[in-house]
Structures are given as structure tokens and as C-alpha cells.
Coordinates of C-alpha atoms and ligand atoms in Angstrom, one line a residue:
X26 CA -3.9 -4.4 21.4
X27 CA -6.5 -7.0 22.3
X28 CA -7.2 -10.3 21.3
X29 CA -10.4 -11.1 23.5
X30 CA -12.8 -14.3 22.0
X31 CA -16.0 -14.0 21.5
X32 CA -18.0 -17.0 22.9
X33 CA -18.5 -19.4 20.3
X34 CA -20.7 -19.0 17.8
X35 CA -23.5 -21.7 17.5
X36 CA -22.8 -23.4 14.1
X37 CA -21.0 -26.0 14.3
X38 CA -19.8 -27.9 10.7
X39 CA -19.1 -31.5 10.2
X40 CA -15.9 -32.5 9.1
X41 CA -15.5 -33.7 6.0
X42 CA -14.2 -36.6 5.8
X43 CA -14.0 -37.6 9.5
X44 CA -17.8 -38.3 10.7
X45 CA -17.5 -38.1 14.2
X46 CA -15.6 -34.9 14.1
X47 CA -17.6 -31.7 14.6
X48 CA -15.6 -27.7 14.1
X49 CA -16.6 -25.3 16.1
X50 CA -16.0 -21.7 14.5
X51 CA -15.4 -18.6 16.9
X52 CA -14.7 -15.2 15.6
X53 CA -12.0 -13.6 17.4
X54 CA -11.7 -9.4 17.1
X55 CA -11.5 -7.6 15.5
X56 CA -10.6 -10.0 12.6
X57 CA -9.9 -14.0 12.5
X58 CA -11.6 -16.9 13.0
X59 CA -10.4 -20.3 15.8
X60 CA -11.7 -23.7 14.6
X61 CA -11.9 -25.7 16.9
X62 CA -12.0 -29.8 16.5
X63 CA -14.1 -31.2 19.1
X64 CA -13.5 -35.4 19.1
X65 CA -10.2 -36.0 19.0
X66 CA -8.1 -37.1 16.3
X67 CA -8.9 -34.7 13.8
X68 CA -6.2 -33.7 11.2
X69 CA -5.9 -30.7 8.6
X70 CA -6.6 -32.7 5.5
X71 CA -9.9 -33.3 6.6
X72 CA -10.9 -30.0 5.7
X73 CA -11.0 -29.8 1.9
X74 CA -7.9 -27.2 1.0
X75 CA -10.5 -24.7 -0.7
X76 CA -12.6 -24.6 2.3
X77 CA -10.2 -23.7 4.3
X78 CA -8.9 -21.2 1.6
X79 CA -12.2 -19.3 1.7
X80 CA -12.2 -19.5 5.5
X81 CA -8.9 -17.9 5.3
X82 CA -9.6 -15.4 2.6
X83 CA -13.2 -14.2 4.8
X84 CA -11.4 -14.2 8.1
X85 CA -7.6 -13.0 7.4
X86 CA -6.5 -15.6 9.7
X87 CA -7.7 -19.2 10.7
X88 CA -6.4 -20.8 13.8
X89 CA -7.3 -24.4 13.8
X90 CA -7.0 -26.1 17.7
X91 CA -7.5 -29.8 18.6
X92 CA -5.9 -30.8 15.3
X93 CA -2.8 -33.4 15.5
X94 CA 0.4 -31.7 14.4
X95 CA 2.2 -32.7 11.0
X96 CA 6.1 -33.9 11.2
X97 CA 8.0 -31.5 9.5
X98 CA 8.4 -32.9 6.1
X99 CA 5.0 -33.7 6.3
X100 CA 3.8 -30.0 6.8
X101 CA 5.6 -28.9 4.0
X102 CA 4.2 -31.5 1.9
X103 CA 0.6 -30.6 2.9
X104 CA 1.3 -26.9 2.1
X105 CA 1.9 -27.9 -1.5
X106 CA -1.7 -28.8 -2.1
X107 CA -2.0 -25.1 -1.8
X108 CA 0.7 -24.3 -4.2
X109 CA 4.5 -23.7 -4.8
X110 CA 6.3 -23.6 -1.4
X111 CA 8.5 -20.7 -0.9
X112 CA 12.5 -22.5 -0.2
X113 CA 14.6 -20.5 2.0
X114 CA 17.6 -21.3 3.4
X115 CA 16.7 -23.6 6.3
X116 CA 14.2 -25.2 3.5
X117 CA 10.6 -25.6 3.1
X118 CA 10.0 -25.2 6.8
X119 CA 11.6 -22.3 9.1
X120 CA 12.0 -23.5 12.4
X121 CA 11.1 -20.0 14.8
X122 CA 12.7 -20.3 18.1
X123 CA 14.1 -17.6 20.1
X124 CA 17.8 -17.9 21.1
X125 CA 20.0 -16.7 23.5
X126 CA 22.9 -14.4 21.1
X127 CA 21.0 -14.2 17.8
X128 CA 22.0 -12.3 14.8
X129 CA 18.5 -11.2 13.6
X130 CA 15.9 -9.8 15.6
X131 CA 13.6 -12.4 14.6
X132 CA 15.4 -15.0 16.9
X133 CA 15.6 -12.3 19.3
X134 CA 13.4 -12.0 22.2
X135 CA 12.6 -8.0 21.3
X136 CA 9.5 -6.9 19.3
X137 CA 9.1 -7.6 16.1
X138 CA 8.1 -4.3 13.8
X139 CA 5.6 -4.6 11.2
X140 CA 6.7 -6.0 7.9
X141 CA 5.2 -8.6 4.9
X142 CA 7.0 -11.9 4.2
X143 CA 8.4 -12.1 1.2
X144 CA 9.9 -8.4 0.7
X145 CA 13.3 -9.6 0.4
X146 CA 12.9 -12.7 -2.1
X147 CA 11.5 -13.0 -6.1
X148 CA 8.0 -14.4 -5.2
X149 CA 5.2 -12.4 -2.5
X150 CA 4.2 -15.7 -0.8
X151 CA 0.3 -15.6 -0.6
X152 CA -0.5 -18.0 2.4
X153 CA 1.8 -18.7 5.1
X154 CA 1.3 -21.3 7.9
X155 CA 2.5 -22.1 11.4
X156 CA 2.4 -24.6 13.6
X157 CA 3.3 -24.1 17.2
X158 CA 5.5 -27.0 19.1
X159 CA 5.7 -25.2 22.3
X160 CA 5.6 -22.2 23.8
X161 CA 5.6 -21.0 27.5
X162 CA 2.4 -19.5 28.3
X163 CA 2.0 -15.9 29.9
X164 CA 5.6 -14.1 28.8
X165 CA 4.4 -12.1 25.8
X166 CA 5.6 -12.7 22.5
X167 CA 2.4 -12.6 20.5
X168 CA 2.2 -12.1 16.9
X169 CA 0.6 -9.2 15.8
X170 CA -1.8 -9.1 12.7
X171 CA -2.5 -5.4 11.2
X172 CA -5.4 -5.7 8.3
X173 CA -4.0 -3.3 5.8
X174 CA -6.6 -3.6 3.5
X175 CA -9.2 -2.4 6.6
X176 CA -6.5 0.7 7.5
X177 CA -6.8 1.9 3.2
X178 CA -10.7 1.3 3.4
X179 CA -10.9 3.7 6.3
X180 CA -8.6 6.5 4.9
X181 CA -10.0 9.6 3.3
X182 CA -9.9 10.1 -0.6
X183 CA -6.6 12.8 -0.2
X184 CA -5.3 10.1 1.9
X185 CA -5.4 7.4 -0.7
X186 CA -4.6 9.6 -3.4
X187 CA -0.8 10.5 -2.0
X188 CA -0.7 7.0 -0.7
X189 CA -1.2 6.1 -4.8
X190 CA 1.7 7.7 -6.1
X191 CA 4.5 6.8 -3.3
X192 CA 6.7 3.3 -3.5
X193 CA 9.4 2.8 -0.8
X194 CA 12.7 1.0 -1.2
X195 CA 13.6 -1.2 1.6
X196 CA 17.1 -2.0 2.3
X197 CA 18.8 -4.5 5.0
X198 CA 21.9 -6.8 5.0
X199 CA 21.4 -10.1 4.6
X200 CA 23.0 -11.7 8.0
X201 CA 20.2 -15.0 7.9
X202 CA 17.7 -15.9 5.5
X203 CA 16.7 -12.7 4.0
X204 CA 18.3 -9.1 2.6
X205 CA 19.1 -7.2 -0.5
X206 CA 17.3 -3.8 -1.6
X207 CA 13.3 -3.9 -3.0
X208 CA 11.1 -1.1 -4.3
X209 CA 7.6 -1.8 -3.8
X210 CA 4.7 0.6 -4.6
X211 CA 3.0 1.3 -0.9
X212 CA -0.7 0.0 -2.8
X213 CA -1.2 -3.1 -4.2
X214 CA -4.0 -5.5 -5.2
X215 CA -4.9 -8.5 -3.6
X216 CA -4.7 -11.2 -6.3
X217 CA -8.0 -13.1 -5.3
X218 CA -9.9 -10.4 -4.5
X219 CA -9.0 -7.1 -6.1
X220 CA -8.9 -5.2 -2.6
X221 CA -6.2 -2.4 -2.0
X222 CA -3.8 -3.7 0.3
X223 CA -0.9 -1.9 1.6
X224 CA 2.8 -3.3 1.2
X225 CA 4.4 -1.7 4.2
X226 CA 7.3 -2.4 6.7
X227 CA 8.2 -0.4 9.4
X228 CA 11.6 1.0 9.1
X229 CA 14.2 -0.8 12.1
X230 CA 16.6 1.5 13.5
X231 CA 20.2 1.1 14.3
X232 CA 20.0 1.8 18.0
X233 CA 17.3 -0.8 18.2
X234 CA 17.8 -3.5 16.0
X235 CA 20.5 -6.3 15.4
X236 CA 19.6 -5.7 11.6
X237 CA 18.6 -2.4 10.4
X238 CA 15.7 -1.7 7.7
X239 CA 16.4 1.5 6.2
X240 CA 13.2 2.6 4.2
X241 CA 13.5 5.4 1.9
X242 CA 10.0 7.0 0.8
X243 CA 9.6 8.4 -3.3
X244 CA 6.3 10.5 -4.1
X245 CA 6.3 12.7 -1.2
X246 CA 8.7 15.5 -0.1
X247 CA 11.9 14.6 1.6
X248 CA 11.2 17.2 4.2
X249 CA 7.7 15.3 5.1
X250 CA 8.8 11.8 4.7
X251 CA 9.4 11.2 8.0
X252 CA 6.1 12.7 8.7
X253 CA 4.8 10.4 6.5
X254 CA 6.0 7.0 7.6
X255 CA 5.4 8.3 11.5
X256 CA 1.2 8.3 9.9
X257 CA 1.2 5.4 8.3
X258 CA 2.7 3.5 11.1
X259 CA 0.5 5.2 14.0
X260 CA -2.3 4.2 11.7
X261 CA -1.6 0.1 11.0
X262 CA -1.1 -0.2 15.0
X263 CA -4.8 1.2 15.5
X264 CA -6.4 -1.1 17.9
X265 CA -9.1 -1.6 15.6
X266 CA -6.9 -3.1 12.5
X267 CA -4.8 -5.4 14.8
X268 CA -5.0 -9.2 16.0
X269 CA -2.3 -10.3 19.0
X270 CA -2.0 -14.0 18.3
X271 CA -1.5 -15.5 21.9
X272 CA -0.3 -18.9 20.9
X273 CA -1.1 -21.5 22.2
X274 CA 0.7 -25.5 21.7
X275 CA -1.0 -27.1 19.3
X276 CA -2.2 -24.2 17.3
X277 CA -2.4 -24.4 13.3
X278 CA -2.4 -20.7 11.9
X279 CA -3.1 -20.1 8.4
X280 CA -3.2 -16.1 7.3
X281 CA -3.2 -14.0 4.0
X282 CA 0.1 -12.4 3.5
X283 CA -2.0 -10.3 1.4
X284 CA -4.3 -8.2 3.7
X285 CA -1.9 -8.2 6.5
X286 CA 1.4 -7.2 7.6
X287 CA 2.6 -8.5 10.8
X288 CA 4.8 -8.2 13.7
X289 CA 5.3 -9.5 17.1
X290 CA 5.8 -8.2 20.5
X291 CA 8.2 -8.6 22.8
X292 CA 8.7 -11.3 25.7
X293 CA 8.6 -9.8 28.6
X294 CA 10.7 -13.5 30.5
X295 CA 12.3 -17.0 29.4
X296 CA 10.7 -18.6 26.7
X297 CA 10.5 -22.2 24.7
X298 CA 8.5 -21.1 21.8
X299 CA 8.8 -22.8 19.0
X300 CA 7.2 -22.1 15.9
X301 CA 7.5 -23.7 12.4
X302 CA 6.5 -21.6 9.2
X303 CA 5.9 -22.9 5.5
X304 CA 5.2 -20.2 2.7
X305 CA 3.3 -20.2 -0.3
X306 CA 3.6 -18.8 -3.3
Ligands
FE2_14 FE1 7.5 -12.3 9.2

């Protein structure tokens, strides 16, 4: 998978409420959008929330650089102008950091498969934001982005049609912040914007993971469900539907939990990423 940047594109948009700062937009590929504050100083409340929920909603994912970080309270304060923030465990903001003996994959330094936030718990959060503290450059670790609602857009009509009548229940233990048993119908709407979207995590094997997902598939034929889930996945890894997020300190990323499922690859050495996440209902 590729992430390569476009050079910038030559609009440039004056920040709202901070006259000296200028945003420079540049797609990245094959979906997403960097914003980049040029000036100094700039902060994420200069950009009025429904600007940069349209920005989101266009692009998938908006990664704002050259903005000043927000103290962790602080972040999950500014989420709530965007609506109710999801509480987990740890609280309103999820510290990300890789350890050394973890009992989830997620704080593993493995890959992470694909999967949606939110399968586990009541709500579907709608937004979810990062910001990244550090991170040691060059040693992997990306997120991964898949556009779910680009992968049902491209299937054929038979495709869509079996795809119409299967849900999958998804089953882990809960040994951190997340488990229990779901059933979710494989399409879904996306609330702003009517697109199908796909609601789809990769199942985790035993062999592989510290914490199994089994996923068992209804609407299709036991004998072919494997089959099945082999196609979907080959298809939401296509080069074409996926953004690597190569962070970088400093970075701000906003995506639709929506249109994307998401993953992350592995490190390949030692790393000091840290990431925090806020969710939003
Ligand atoms: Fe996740």
C-alpha cells in the first residue's frame, strides 16, 4: 500500500479566525486530505467545527500539521463541540502506545487487521481523532485506512446483492477496553450521507493474535463462508481503497468511522509512538 503526496495544490484558505495564518490543502491518494498551517501558532479551533466536518466528510480523513497540540483534557473537551464523546475505560482519551508484554494486540507491536471502532460498545462513534505525541520515524507502524464505501461502489450488482442479505457476529473476550458478542448486518448507511458502507472486521486467529476475533458469517452457505470472508478481505486491502497513515509528531487526524475500516501494520524495530484517540458518537 502507498501513501505517496501529491504536491500541494495551489489554494490556499485563510484561517478563520487567526489572520496571519494561511492552510495549505494537499490531497493525499488515493483518498485524504493534509492541512497544513503555514505561520506558526495555529490551533484547531480556528477552523470552524463544520468546516472541518465537511473537510472530513469529502476527504475521509483530514490530517492537520503545524497545529499546536491540545493537553489531554483539553482534546477531549474540543471533541465535544462535535458531539457526545464515546467513555471507555481509560476515559475520554485512549492513550495508544506500544508496550513491551501487552495483552491486546493493539499495544502490540504486530499488525493490526481491519476492524471499525465501536463494534464492541452501544454507540458506532462517527468521528474519531488522534493526535500524535511521538513516534519514531522509519520503523513501520502505519495506520491503514480502507474506504469501504469506494470497495461496495465498485462491486458488481450479484456482488452487492449477496453482500445485502449477510450479517456477521463478532465475538472476542474482553481482556482491555473492549469485548462481548455483536451481530452487525455487513451493509450499512452512512448517516450524513446515505452511501452504502461496509461494517467489516477481519476475523484474528488464535495462532496469531493475543485476542482472537472469531466471526461467524449468516446469509451464505457454511461450506462457502470462508470463501466468502477470504473475498471480502482480498478486496478492502486493494491498493486502490487504502490510505497508510505514516505519522508523523505533531499530526492531528480526524476520519469518518463511517466510510472506513482501519488497521495498522506492523513495526518492523523499537518504537516510541504515542498516540491519543477521542471518539464521537
Ligand atoms: Fe481501531
Amino acid at each position: 500500500m502507498s501513501n505517496s503526496v501529491s504536491q500541494p495544490a495551489d489554494r490556499s484558505y485563510p484561517c478563520g479566525s487567526t489572520e496571519t495564518t494561511k492552510l495549505i490543502h494537499t490531497p493525499l491518494r488515493p483518498f485524504g486530505r493534509v492541512v497544513q498551517a503555514i505561520g506558526g501558532g495555529a490551533r484547531i479551533e480556528d477552523i470552524p467545527v463544520d468546516t472541518l466536518a465537511r473537510w472530513t466528510v469529502e476527504s475521509r480523513v483530514v490530517v492537520l500539521r503545524g497545529f499546536q497540540l491540545l493537553a489531554k483534557q483539553e482534546f477531549a473537551d474540543y471533541c465535544r463541540q462535535w458531539g457526545e464523546v464515546l467513555k471507555w475505560e481509560p476515559g475520554d482519551v485512549v492513550d495508544l502506545v506500544v508496550e513491551e508484554n501487552p495483552k491486546n494486540y493493539l499495544f502490540d507491536s504486530g499488525d493490526v487487521p481491519f476492524h471499525w471502532d465501536g463494534a464492541f460498545v452501544e454507540a458506532d462513534p462517527r468521528w474519531f481523532f488522534f493526535q500524535c505525541l511521538d513516534v519514531t520515524p522509519g520503523v513501520g507502524g502505519e495506520t491503514v485506512f480502507s474506504d469501504t464505501s469506494r470497495v461496495y461502489q465498485d462491486a458488481d450488482d450479484a456482488t452487492r446483492e449477496l453482500w445485502s442479505r449477510v450479517s456477521m457476529t463478532y465475538s472476542t473476550e474482553k481482556v482491555v477496553h473492549y469485548g462481548g458478542q455483536v451481530t452487525e448486518r455487513l451493509v450499512s448507511q452512512h448517516p450524513a450521507t446515505g452511501i452504502p458502507v461496509l461494517r467489516f472486521a477481519e476475523p484474528l486467529s488464535e495462532e496469531t493474535y493475543k485476542n482472537p476475533v472469531h466471526v461467524e458469517v449468516h446469509g451464505v452457505d457454511p461450506a462457502e463462508a470462508d470463501g466468502f470472508l477470504a473475498d471480502l478481505a482480498e478486496r478492502v486491502h486493494r491498493p486502490q481503497y487504502c490510505y497508510d497513515h505514516d505519522w508523523q509528531a505533531g499530526d492531528i487526524l480526524i476520519a469518518d468511522n463511517f466510510s472506513l475500516i482501519h488497521g495498522r501494520n506492523a513495526f518492523s524495530g523499537p518504537t516510541r509512538r504515542h498516540l491519543q484517540r477521542v471518539e464521537v458518537i
